[in-house]
CSV table of C-alpha atoms in Angstrom, one decimal:
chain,number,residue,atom,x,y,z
S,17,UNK,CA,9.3,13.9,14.6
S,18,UNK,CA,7.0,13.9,11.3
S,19,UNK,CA,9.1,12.9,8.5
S,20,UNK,CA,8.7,11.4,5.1
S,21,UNK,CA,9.1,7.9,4.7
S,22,UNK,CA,11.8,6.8,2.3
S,23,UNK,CA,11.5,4.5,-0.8
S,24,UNK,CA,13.6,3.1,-3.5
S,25,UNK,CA,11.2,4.4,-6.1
S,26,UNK,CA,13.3,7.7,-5.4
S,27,UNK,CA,16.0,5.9,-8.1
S,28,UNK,CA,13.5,6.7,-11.3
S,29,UNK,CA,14.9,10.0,-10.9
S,30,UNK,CA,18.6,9.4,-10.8
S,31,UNK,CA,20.4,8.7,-14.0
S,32,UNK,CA,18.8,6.7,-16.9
S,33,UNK,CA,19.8,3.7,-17.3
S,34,UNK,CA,21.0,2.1,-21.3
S,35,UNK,CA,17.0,0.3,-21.0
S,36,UNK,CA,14.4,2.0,-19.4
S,37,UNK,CA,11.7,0.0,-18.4
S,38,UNK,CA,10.4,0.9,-14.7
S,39,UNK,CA,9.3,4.8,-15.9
S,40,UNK,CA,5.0,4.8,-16.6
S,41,UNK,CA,4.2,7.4,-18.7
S,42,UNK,CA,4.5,7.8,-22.3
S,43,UNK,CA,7.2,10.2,-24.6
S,44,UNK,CA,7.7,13.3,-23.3
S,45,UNK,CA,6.9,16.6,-24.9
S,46,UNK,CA,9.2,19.3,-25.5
S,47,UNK,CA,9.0,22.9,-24.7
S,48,UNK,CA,8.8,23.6,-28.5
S,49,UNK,CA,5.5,21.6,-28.6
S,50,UNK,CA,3.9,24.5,-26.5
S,51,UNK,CA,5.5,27.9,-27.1
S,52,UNK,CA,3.7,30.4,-29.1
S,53,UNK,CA,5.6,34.2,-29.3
S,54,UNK,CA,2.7,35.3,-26.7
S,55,UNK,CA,4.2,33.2,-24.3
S,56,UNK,CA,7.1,35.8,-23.9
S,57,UNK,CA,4.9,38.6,-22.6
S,58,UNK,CA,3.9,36.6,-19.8
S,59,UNK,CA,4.8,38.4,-16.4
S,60,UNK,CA,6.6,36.2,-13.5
S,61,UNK,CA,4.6,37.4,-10.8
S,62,UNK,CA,2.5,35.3,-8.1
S,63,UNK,CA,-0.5,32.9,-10.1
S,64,UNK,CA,-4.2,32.7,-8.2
S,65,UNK,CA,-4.2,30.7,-5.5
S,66,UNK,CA,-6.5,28.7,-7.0
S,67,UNK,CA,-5.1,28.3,-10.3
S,68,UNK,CA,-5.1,30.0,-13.9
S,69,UNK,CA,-8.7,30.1,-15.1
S,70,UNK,CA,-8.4,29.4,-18.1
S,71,UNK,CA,-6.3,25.7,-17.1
S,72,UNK,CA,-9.2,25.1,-14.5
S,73,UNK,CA,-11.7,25.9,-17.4
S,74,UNK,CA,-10.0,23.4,-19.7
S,75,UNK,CA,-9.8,20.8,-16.7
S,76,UNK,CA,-13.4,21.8,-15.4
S,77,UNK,CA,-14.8,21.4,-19.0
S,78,UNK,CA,-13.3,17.8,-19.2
S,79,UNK,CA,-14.9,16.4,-16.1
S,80,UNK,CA,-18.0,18.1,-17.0
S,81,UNK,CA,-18.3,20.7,-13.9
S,82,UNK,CA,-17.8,24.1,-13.1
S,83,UNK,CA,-14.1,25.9,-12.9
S,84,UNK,CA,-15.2,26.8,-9.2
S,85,UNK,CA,-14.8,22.9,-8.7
S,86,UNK,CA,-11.1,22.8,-10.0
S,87,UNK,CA,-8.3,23.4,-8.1
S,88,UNK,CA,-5.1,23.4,-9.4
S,89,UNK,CA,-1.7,21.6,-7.2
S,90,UNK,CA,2.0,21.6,-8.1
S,91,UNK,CA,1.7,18.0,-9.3
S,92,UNK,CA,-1.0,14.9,-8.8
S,93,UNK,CA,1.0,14.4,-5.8
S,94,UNK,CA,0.8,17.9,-4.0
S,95,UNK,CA,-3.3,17.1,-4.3
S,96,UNK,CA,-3.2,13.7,-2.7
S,97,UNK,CA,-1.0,15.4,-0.2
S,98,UNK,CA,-3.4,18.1,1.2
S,99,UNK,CA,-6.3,16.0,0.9
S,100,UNK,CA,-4.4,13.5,3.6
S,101,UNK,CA,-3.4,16.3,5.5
S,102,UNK,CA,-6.8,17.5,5.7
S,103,UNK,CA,-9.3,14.9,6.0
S,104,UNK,CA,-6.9,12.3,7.5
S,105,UNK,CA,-4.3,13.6,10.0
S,106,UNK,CA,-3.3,12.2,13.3
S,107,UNK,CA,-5.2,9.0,13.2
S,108,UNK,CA,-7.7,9.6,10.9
S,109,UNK,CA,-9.1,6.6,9.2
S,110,UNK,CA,-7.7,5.9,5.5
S,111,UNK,CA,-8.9,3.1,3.9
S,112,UNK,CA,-6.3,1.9,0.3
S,113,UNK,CA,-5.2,-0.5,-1.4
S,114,UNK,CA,-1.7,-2.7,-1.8
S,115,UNK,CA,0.0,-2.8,-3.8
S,116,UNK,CA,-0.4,1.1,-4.1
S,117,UNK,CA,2.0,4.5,-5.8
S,118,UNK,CA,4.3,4.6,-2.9
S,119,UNK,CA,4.3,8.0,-2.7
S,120,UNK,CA,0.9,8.0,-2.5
S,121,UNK,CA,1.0,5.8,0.9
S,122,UNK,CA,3.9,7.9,1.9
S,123,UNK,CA,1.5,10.8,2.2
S,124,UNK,CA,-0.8,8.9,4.7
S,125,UNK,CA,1.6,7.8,6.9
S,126,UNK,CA,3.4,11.3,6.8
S,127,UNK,CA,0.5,13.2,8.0
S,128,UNK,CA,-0.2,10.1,10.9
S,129,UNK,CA,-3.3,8.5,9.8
S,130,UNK,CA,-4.0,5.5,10.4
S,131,UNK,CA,-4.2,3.0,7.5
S,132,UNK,CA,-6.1,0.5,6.5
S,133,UNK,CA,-5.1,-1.9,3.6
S,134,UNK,CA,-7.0,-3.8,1.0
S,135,UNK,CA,-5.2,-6.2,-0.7
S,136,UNK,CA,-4.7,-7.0,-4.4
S,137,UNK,CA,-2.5,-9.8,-5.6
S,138,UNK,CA,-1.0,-10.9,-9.0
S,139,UNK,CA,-3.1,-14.3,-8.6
S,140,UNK,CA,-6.5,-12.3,-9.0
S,141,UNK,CA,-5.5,-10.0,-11.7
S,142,UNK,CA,-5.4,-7.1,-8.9
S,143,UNK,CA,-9.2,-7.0,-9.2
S,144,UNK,CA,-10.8,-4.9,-6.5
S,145,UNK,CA,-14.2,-5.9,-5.0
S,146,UNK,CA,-16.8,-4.1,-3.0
S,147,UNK,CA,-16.9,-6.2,-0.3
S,148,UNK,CA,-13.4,-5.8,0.2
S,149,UNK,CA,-13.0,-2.4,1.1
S,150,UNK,CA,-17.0,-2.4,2.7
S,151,UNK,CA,-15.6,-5.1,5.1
S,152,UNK,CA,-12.4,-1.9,6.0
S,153,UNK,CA,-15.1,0.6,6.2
S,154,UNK,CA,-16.2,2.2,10.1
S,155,UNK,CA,-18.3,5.4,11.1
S,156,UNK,CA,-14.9,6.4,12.1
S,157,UNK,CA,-13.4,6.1,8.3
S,158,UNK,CA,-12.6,9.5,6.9
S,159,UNK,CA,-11.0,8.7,3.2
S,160,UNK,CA,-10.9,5.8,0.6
S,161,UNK,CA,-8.3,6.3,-1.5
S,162,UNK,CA,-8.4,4.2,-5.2
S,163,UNK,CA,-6.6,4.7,-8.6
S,164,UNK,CA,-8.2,3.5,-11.7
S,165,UNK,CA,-6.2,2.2,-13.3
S,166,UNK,CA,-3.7,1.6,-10.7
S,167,UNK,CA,-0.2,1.9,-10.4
S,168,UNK,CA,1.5,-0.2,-10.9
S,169,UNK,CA,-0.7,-3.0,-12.4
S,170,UNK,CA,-2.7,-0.7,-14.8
S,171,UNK,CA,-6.0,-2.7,-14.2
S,172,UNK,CA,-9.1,-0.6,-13.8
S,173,UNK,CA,-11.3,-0.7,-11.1
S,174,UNK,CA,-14.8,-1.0,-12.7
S,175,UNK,CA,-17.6,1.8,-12.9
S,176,UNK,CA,-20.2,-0.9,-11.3
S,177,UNK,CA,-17.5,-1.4,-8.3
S,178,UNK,CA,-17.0,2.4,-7.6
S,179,UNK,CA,-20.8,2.7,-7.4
S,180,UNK,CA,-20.9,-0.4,-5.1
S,181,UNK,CA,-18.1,1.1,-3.2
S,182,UNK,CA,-19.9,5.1,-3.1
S,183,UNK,CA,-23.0,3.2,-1.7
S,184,UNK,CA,-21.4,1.3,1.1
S,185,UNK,CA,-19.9,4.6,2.1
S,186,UNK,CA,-22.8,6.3,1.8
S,187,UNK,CA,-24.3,3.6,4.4
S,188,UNK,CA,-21.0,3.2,7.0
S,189,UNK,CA,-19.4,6.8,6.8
S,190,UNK,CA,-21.4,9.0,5.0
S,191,UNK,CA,-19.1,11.8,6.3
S,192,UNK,CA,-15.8,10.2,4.3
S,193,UNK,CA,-14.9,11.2,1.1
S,194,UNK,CA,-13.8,8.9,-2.1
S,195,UNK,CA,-10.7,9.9,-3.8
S,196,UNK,CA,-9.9,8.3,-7.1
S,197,UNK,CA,-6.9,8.9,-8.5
S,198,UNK,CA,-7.6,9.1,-12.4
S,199,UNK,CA,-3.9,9.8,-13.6
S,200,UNK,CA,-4.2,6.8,-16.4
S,201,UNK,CA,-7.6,7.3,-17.1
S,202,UNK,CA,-7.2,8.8,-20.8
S,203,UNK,CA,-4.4,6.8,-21.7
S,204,UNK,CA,-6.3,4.0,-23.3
S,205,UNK,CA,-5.2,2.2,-26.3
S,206,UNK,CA,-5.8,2.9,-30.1
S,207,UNK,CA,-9.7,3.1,-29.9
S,208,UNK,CA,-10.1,2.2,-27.1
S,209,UNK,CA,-13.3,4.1,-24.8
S,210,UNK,CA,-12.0,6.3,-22.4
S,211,UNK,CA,-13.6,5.7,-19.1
S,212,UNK,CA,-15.7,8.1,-17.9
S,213,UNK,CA,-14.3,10.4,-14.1
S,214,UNK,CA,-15.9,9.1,-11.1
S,215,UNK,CA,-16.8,12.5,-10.1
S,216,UNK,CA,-20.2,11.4,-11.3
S,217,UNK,CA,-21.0,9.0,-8.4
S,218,UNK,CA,-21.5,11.8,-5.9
S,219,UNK,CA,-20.8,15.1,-4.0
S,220,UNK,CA,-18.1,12.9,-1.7
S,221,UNK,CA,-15.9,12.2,-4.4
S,222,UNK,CA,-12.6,13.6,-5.1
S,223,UNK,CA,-10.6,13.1,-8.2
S,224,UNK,CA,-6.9,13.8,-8.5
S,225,UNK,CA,-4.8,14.0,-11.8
S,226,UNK,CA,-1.9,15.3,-13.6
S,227,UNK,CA,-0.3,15.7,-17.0
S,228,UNK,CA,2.5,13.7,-16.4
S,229,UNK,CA,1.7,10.4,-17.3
S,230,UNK,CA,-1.0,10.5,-19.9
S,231,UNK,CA,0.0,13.9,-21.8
S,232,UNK,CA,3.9,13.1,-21.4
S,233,UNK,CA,4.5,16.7,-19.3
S,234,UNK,CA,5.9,16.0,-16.5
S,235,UNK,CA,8.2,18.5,-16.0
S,236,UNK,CA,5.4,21.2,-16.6
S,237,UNK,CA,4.8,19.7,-12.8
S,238,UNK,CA,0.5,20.4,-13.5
S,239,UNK,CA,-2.0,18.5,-11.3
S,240,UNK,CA,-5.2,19.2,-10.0
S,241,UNK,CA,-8.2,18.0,-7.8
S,242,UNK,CA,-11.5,18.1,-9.0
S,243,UNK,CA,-14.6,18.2,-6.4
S,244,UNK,CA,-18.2,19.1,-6.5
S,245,UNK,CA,-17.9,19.7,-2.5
S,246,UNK,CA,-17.8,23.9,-2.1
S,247,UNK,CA,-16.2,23.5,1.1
S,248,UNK,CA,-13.8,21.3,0.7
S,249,UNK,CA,-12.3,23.1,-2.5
S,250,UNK,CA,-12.2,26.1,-0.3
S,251,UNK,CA,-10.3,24.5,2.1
S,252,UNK,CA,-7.5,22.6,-0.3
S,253,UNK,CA,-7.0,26.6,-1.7
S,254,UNK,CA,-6.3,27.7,1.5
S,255,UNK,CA,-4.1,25.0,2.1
S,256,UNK,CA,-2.0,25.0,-0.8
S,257,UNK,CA,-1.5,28.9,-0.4
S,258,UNK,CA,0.0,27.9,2.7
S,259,UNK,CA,2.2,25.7,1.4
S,260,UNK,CA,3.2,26.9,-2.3
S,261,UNK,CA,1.2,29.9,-2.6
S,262,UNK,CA,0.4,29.1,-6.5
S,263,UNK,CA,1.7,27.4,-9.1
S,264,UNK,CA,4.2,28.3,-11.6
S,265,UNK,CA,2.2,31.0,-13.8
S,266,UNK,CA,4.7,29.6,-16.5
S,267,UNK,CA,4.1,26.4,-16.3
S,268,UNK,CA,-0.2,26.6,-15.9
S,269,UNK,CA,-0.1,29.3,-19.3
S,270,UNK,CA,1.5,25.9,-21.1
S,271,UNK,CA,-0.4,23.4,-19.5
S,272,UNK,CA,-3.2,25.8,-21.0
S,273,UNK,CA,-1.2,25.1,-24.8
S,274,UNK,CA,-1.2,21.1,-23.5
S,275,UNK,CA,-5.2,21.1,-23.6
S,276,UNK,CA,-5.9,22.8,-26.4
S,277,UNK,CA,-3.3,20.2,-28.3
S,278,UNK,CA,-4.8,17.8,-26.2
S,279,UNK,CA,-6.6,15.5,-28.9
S,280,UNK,CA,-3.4,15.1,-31.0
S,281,UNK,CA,-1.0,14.7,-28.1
S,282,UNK,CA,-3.7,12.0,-26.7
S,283,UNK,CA,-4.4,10.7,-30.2
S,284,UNK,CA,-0.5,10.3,-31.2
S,285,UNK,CA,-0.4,8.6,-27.6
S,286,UNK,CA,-3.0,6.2,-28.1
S,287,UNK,CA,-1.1,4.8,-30.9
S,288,UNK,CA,2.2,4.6,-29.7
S,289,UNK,CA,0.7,2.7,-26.7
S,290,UNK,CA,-1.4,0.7,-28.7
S,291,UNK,CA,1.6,-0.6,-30.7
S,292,UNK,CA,3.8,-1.1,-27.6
S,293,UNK,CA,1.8,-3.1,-25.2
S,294,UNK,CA,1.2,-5.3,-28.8
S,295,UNK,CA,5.0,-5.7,-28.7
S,296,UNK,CA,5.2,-6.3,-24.6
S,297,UNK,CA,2.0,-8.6,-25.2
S,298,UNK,CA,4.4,-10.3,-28.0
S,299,UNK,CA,7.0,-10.5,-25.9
S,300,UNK,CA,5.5,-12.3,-22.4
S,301,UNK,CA,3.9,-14.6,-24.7
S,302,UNK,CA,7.2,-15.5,-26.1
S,303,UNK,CA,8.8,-16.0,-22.6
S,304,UNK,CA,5.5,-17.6,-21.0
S,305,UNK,CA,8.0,-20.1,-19.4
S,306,UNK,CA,9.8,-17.6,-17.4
S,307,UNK,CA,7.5,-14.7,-16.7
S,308,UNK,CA,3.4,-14.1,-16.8
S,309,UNK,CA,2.0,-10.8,-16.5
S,310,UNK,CA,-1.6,-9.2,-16.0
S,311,UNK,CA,-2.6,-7.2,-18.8
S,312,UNK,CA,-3.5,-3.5,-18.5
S,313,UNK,CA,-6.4,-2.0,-18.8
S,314,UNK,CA,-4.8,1.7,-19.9
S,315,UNK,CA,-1.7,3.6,-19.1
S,316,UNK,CA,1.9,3.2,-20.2
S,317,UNK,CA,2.3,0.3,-17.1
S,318,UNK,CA,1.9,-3.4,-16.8
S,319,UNK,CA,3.3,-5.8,-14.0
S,320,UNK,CA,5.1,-8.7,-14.7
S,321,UNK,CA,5.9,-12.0,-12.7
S,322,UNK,CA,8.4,-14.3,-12.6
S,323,UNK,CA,8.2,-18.2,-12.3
S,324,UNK,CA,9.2,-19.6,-9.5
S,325,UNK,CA,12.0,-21.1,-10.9
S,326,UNK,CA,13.8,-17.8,-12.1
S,327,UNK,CA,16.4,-17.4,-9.4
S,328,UNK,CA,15.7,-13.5,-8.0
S,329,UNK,CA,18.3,-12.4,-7.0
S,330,UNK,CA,20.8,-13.7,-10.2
S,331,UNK,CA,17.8,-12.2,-12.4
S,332,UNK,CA,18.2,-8.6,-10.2
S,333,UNK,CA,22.2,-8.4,-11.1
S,334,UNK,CA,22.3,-9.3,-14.4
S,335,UNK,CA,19.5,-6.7,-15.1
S,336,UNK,CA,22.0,-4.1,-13.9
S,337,UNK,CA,24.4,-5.4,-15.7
S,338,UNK,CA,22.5,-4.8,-18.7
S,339,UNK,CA,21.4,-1.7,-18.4
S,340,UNK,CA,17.5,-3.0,-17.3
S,341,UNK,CA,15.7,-1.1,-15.0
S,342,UNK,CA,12.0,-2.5,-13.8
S,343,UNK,CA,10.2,-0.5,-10.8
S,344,UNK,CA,10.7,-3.5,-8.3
S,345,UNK,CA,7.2,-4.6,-7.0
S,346,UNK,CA,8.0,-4.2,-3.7
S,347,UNK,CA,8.3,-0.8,-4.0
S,348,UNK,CA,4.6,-0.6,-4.0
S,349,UNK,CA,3.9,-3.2,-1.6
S,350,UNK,CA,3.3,-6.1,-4.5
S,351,UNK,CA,5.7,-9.7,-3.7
S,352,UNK,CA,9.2,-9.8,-4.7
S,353,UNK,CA,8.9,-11.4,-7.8
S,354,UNK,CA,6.9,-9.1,-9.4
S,355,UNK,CA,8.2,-6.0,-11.3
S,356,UNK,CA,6.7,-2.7,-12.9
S,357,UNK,CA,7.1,-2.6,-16.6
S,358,UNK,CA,6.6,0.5,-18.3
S,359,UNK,CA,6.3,0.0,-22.1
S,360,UNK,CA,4.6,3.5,-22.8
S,361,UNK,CA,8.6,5.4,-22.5
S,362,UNK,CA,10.4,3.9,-25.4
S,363,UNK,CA,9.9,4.3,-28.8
S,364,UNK,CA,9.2,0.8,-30.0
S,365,UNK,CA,12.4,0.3,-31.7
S,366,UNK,CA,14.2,1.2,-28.2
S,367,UNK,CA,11.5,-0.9,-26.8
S,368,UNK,CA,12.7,-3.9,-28.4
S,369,UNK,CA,15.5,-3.7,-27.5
S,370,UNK,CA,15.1,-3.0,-23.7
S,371,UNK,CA,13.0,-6.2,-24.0
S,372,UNK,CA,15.9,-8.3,-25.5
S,373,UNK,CA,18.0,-7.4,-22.8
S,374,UNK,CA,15.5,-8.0,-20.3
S,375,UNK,CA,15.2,-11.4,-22.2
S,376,UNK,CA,18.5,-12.3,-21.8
S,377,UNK,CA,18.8,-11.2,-18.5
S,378,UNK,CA,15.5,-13.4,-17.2
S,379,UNK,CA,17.0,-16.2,-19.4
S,380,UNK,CA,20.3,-16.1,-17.2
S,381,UNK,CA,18.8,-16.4,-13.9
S,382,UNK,CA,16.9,-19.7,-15.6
């Protein structure tokens, strides 16, 4: 029987803990952010299948494409979902990455495909290399799925790599399609360059993304997938009628409000980020005997590791104790030592103190 496969990760949505640290997005925006008294005219019948056009104009006009190339899903995740069920289902070839957005792995192995794993590791700053997923690569190879950055490391996978990686594709499975998840792409820090959508390396690449994590609306539940391939857009519409029908015409008319905010809500990010990972940078430099971590290359993430002489299991219950909650590493596949850290929630003052705590609890275990 198909199912869903469980995993721990489920617990971000349960209550919140005194100090959150394992959320990765930024501060959330409130409903009073986006109302405007037009907003109460709007009639709760059915949306387009496809989406609102004016939201796929605002997304289309940020990847630098044509609204026909836009369709919008009920989150990043309901993209990622009908792109596995259509390109990869019972033993299609799906080529990824570990460690990897659980849910995101969760789709392949729900639909039956059959994965293939490149892996990342703490010791190489989770840098991914061309020759790594060229060596996973058949004829028979139907998606390669990538984030940049990734979750949960936040590292970037480099423009020079995709290219590499859209070339080899090009050579062993023309056929397959590249789907990068871009969910942390603008969430870059102070002034920072934001790196540009991979939808310009070619006609067989996909890019999914949401405003959850960079815009702080999660609850407006908003993704889309973004594809220069006529076909294939035709085919995810079709699908998600079949499986929502459309998204919430409330939700898309303020997702429409969310972009045309969207340089001060990105702006006022960029600087709350900036100043946070400054005080998480602060912070592992301050407990460099007990912890290391891989800095981020955007997003409201990082990873940290402990030293191997931090007992694990005495670090795990005093956390709780606390009130600390990390995204445990293995969640996504990453070694037991390692944790999510999500700085990009708190305001810095609350941030602070999450970190004292999570100080004190590392300091225990020592």
């Amino acid at each position: 029987m198909a199912t869903f496969p469980s995993n721990p990760i489920m617990s971000l949505t349960a209550e919140q803990p005194r100090h959150e640290l394992g959320e990765s997005y930024g501060p959330e925006l409130r409903l009073a952010d986006l109302l405007t008294p037009e907003l109460a005219e709007l009639e709760l019948g059915y949306g387009t299948a496809a989406g609102d056009p004016r939201l796929r104009t605002a997304i289309a006009d940020r990847h630098g494409v044509r609204p026909d190339d836009v369709i919008v899903t009920v989150g990043g995740m309901h993209g990622i979902f009908l792109l596995a069920y259509l390109l990869a289902d019972q033993g299609g070839e799906v080529v990824t990455t570990a460690p990897l957005f659980p849910m995101t792995r969760n789709a392949f192995d729900a639909v039956g495909a059959a994965v293939k794993v490149v892996p990342l590791t703490f010791d190489d700053g989770y840098r991914l290399t061309a020759a790594a997923v060229r060596a996973q690569l058949t004829p028979a190879t139907k998606l390669v799925s990538l984030a940049t950055p990734q979750n949960p490391s936040g590292v970037a996978v480099p423009p020079e790599t995709l290219q590499e990686i859209a070339n080899a594709m090009a050579e062993v499975c023309p056929e397959a399609y590249l789907m990068v998840d871009e969910t942390y792409r603008t969430a870059s820090y102070g002034d920072d360059a934001v790196a540009e959508t991979a939808l310009r390396l070619g006609p067989r690449v996909v890019v999914v993304a949401s405003l959850s994590k960079c815009h702080g609306a999660a609850g407006l539940r908003i993704g889309w997938v973004v594809s220069m391939d006529a076909g294939l857009i035709e085919r995810l519409t079709t699908a998600k009628f079949s499986t929502v029908v459309s998204a919430s015409p409330v939700t898309e008319a303020l997702a429409v409000r969310v972009f045309e905010q969207e340089d001060a809500i990105l702006g006022e990010r960029r600087t709350w980020l900036e100043q946070n990972l400054q005080l998480t940078q602060d912070w592992v430099s301050a407990n460099s005997d007990v912890v290391e971590w891989v800095r981020p290359s955007a997003g409201a993430l990082c990873v940290i590791r402990l030293r191997p002489h931090v007992d694990l299991g005495r670090f795990r219950r005093t956390a709780a104790e606390l009130g600390v909650r990390l995204a445990d590493g293995d969640w996504f596949g990453d070694e037991p030592r390692v944790f999510r850290l999500g700085f990009g929630y708190l305001p810095p003052e609350d941030l602070k103190a999450a970190l004292d705590a999570l100080r004190e609890a590392v300091r225990a275990a020592y």
